[in-house]
Coordinates of N, CA and C in Angstrom, one line a residue:
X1 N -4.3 17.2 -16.4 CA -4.8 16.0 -17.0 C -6.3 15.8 -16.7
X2 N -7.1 15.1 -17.4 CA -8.4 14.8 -17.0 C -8.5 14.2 -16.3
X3 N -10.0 13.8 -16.0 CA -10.1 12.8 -14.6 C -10.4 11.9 -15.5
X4 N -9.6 10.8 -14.9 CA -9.7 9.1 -15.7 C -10.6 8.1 -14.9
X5 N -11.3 7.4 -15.6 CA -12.1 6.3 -15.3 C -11.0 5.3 -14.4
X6 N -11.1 4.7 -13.4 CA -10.3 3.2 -13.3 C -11.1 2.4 -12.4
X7 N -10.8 1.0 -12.6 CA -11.6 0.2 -12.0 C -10.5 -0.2 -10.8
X8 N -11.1 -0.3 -9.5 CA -10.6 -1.1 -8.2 C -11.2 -2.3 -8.0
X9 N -10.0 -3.4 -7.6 CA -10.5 -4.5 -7.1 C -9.8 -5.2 -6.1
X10 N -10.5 -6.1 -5.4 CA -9.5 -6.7 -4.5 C -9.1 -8.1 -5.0
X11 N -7.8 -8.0 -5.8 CA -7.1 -8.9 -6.3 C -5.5 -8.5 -6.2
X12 N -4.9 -9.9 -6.6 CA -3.5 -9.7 -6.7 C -2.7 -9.4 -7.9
X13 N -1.8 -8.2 -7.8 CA -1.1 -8.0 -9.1 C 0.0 -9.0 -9.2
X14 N 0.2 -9.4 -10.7 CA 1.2 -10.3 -10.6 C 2.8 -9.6 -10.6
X15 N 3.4 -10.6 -10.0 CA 5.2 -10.4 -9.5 C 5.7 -9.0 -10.9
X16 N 5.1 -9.5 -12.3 CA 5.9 -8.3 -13.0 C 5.3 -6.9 -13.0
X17 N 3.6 -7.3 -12.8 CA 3.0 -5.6 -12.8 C 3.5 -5.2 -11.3
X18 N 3.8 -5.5 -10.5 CA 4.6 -4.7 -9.4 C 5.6 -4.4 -9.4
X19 N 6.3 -5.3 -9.8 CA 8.1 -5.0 -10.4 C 8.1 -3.6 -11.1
X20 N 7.1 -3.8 -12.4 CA 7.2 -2.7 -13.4 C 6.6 -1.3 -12.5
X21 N 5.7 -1.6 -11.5 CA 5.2 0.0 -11.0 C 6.0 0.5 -10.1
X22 N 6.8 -0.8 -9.4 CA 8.2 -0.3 -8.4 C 9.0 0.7 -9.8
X23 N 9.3 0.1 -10.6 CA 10.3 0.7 -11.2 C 9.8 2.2 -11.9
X24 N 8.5 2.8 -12.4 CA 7.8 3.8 -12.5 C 7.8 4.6 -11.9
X25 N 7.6 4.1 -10.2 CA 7.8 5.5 -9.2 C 9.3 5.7 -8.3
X26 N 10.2 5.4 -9.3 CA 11.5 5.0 -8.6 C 12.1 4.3 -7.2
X27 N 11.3 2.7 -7.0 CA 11.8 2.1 -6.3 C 12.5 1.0 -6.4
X28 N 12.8 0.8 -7.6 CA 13.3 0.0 -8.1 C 13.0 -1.6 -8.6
X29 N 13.8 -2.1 -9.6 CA 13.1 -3.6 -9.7 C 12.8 -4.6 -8.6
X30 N 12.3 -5.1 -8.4 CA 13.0 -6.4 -7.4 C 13.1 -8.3 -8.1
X31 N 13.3 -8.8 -7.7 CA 13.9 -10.3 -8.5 C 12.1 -10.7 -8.3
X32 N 11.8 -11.1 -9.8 CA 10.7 -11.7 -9.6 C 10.2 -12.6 -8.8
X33 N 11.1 -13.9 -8.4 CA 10.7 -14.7 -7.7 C 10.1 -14.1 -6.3
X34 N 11.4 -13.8 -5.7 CA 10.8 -13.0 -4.0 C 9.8 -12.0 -4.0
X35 N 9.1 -11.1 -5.6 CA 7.9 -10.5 -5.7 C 6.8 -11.3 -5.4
X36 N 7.3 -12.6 -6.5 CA 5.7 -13.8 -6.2 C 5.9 -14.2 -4.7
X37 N 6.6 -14.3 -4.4 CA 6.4 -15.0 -3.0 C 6.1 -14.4 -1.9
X38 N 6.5 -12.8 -2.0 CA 5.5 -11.7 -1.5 C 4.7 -11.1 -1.5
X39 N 4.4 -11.4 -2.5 CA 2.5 -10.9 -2.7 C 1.9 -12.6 -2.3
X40 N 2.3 -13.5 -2.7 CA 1.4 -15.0 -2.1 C 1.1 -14.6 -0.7
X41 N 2.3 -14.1 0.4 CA 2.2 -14.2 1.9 C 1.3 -12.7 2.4
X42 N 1.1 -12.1 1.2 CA 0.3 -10.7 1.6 C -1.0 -11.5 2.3
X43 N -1.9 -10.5 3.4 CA -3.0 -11.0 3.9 C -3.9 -10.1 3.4
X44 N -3.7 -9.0 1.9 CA -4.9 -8.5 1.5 C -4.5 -7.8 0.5
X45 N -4.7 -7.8 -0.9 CA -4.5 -6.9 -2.0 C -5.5 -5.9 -2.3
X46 N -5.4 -5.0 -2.9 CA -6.0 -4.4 -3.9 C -5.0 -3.2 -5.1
X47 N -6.1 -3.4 -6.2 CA -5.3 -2.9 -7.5 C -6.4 -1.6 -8.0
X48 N -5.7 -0.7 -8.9 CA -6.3 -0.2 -9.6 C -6.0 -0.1 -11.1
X49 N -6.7 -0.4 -12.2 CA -6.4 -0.9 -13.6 C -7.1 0.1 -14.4
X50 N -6.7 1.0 -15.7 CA -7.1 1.8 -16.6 C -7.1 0.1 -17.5
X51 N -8.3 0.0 -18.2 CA -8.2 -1.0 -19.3 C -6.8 -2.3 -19.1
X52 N -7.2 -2.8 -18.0 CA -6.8 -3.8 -17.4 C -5.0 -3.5 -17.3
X53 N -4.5 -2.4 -16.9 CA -3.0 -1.9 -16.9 C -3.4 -1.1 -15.6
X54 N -1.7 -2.0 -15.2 CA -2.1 -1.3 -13.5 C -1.7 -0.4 -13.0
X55 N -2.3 0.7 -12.7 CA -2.4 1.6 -12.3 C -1.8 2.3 -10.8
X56 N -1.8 0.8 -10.3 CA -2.0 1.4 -8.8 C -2.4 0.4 -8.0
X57 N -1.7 0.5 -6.8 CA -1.9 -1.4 -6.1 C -1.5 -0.7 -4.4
X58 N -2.2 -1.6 -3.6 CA -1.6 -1.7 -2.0 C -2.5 -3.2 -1.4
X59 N -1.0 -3.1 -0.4 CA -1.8 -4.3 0.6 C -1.1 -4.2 1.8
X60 N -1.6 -5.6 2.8 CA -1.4 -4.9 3.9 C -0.4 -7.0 4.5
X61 N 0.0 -6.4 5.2 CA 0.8 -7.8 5.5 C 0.8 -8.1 6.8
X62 N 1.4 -8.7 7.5 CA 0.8 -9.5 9.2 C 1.1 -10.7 9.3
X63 N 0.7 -10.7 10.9 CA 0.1 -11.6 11.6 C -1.4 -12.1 10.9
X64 N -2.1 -11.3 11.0 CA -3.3 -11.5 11.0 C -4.3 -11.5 11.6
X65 N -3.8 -10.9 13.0 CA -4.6 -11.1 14.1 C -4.3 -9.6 15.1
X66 N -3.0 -9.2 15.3 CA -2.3 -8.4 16.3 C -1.6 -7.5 15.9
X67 N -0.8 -7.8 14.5 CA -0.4 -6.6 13.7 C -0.5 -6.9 12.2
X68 N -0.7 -5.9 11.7 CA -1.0 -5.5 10.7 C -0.1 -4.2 9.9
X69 N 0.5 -4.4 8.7 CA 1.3 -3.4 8.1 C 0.5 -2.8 6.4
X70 N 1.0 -1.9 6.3 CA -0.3 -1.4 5.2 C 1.3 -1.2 4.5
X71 N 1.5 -1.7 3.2 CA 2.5 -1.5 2.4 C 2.3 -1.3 1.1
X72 N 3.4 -0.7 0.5 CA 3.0 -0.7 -0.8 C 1.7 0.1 -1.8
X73 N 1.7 1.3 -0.9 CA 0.5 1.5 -1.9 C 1.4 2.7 -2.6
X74 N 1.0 2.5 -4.0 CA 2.0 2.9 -4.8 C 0.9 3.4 -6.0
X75 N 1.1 4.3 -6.6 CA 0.7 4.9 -7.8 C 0.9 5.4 -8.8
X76 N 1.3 4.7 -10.0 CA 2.1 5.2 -11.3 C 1.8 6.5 -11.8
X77 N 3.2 7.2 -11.6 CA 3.1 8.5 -11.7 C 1.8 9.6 -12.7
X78 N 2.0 9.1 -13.9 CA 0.9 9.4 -14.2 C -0.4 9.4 -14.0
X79 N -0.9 8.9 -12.9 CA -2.1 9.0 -13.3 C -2.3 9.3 -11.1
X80 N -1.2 10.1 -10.5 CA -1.0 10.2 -9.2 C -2.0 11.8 -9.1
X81 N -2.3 12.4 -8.0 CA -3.0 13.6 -7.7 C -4.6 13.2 -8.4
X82 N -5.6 12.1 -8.7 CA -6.6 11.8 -9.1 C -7.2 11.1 -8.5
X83 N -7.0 10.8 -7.2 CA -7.8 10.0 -6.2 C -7.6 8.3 -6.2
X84 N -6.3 7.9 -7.2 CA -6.4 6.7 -7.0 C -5.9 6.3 -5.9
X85 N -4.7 6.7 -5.2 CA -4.4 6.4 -3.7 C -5.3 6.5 -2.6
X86 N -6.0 7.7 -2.9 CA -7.0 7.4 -1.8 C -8.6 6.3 -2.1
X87 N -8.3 6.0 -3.5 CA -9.4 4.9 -3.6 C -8.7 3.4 -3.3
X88 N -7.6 3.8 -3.3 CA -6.6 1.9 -2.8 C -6.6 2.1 -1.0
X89 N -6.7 3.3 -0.2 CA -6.6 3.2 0.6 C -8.4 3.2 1.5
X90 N -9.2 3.7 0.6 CA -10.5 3.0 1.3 C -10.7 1.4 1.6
X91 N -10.5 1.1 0.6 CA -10.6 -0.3 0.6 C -9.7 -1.1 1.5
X92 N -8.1 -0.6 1.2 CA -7.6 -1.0 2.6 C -8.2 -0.5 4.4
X93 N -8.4 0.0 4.4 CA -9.6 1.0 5.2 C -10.7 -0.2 5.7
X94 N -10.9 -0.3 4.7 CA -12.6 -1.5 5.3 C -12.0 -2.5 5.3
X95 N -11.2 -3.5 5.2 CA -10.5 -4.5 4.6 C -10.3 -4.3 6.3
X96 N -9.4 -3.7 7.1 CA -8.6 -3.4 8.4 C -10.1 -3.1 9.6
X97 N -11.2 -2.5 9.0 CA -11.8 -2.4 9.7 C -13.1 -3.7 10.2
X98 N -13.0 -4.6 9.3 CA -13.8 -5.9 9.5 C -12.4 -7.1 10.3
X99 N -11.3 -6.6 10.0 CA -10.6 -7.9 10.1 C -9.7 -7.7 11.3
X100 N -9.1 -6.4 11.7 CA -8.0 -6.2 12.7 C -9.3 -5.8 14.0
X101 N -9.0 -6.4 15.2 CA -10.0 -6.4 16.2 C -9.5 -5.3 16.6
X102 N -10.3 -5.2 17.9 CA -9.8 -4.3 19.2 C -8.2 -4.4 19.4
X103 N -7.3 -3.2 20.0 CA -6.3 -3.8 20.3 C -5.1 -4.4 19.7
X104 N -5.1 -4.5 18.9 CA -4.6 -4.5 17.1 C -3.5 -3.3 16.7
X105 N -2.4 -3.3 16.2 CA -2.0 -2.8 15.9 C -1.9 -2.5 14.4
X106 N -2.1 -1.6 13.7 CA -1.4 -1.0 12.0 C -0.7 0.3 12.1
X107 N 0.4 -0.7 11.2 CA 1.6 0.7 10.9 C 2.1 0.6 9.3
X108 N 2.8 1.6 9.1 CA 3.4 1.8 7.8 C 4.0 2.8 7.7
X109 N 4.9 2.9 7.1 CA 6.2 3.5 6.9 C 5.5 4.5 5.3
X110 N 5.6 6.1 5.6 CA 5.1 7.0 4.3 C 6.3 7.3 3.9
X111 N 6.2 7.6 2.6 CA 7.4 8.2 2.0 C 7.7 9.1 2.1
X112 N 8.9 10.2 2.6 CA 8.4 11.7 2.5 C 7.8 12.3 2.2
X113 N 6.9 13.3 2.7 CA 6.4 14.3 2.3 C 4.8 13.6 2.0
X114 N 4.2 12.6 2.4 CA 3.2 11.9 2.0 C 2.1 11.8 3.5
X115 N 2.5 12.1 4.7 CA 2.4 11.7 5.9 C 1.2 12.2 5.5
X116 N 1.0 13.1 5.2 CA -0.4 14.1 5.4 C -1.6 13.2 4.7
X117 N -1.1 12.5 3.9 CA -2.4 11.8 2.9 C -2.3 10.5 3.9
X118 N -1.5 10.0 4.7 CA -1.9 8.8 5.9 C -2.7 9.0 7.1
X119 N -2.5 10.6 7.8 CA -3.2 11.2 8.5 C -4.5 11.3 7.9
X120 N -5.1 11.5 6.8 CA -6.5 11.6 6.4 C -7.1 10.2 6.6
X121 N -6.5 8.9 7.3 CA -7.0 7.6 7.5 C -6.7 7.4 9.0
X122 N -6.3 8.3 10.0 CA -6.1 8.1 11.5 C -4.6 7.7 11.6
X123 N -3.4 7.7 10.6 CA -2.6 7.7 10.7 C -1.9 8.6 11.7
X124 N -0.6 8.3 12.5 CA 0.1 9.6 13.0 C 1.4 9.3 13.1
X125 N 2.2 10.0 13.2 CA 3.7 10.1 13.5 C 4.0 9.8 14.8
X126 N 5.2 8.5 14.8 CA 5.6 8.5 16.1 C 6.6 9.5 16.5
X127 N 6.6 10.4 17.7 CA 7.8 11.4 17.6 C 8.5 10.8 18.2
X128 N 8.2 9.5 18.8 CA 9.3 9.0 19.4 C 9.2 9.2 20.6
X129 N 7.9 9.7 21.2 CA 7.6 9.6 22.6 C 6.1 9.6 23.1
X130 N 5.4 8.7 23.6 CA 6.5 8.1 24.7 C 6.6 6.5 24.0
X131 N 6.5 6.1 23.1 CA 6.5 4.9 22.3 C 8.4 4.9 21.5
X132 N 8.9 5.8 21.6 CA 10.0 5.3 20.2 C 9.7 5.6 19.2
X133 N 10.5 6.1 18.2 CA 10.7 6.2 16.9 C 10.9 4.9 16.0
X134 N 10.1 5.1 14.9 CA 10.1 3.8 14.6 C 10.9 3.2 13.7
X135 N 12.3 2.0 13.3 CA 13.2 1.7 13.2 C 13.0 0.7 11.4
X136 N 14.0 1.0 11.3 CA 13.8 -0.3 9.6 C 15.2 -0.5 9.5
X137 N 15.7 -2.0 8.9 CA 16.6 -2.2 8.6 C 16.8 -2.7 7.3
X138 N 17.4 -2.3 5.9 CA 17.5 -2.8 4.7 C 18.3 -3.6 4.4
X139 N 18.4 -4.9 4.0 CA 19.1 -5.9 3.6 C 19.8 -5.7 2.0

């Protein structure tokens, strides 16, 4: 594929353009309402848009002060391997670097096989020592 133009911003996608890119990279739909009400409580968006069609979205959620979660960054398959993830993750990048202090925690949960592209931002793997492995429970 060629290299495509897209524009990044820090804005919020609405409840269906996330719905629709969940369902694109098979994560499925979720109920619109609890989407709006989850991106409202996010503490930072950004998107990426080919001719205002979203492309590509992450944010990060919290406290706001002491922890910090980097979620969601997601990129519709087509247009994935072209640097848009790693242009949604600069900006999360400086976004964390003005706002999470000293002391501060950020984590996030990679999808398989993806760890390597979170390590290129100071990411690491807990092996589970001497901290624990780290735990999720789905409702």
């Amino acid at each position: 594929m060629d290299h495509v133009m897209y524009l990044v911003d820090v804005i919020q996608p609405t409840a269906a353009e996330f719905s629709s890119l969940r369902v694109k990279v098979g994560w499925g739909a979720t109920n619109l309402e609890m989407a709006q009400r989850s991106l409202e409580n996010s503490l930072f968006h950004v998107t990426a848009r080919i001719d205002n069609k979203l492309i590509g979205m992450g944010r990060v959620i919290g406290d706001g002060v002491m922890f910090f979660y980097v979620q969601d960054v997601v990129v519709d398959p087509d247009f994935q391997q072209q640097g848009v993830g790693g242009a949604l993750m600069q900006e999360i990048e400086q976004y964390l670097s003005i706002t999470a202090q000293k002391g501060s925690t950020v984590a996030l949960l990679s999808a398989q096989g993806k760890e390597s592209f979170y390590a290129r931002y100071g990411y690491s793997e807990r092996s589970g020592d001497p901290l624990g492995k780290g735990m999720c429970k789905f409702i």
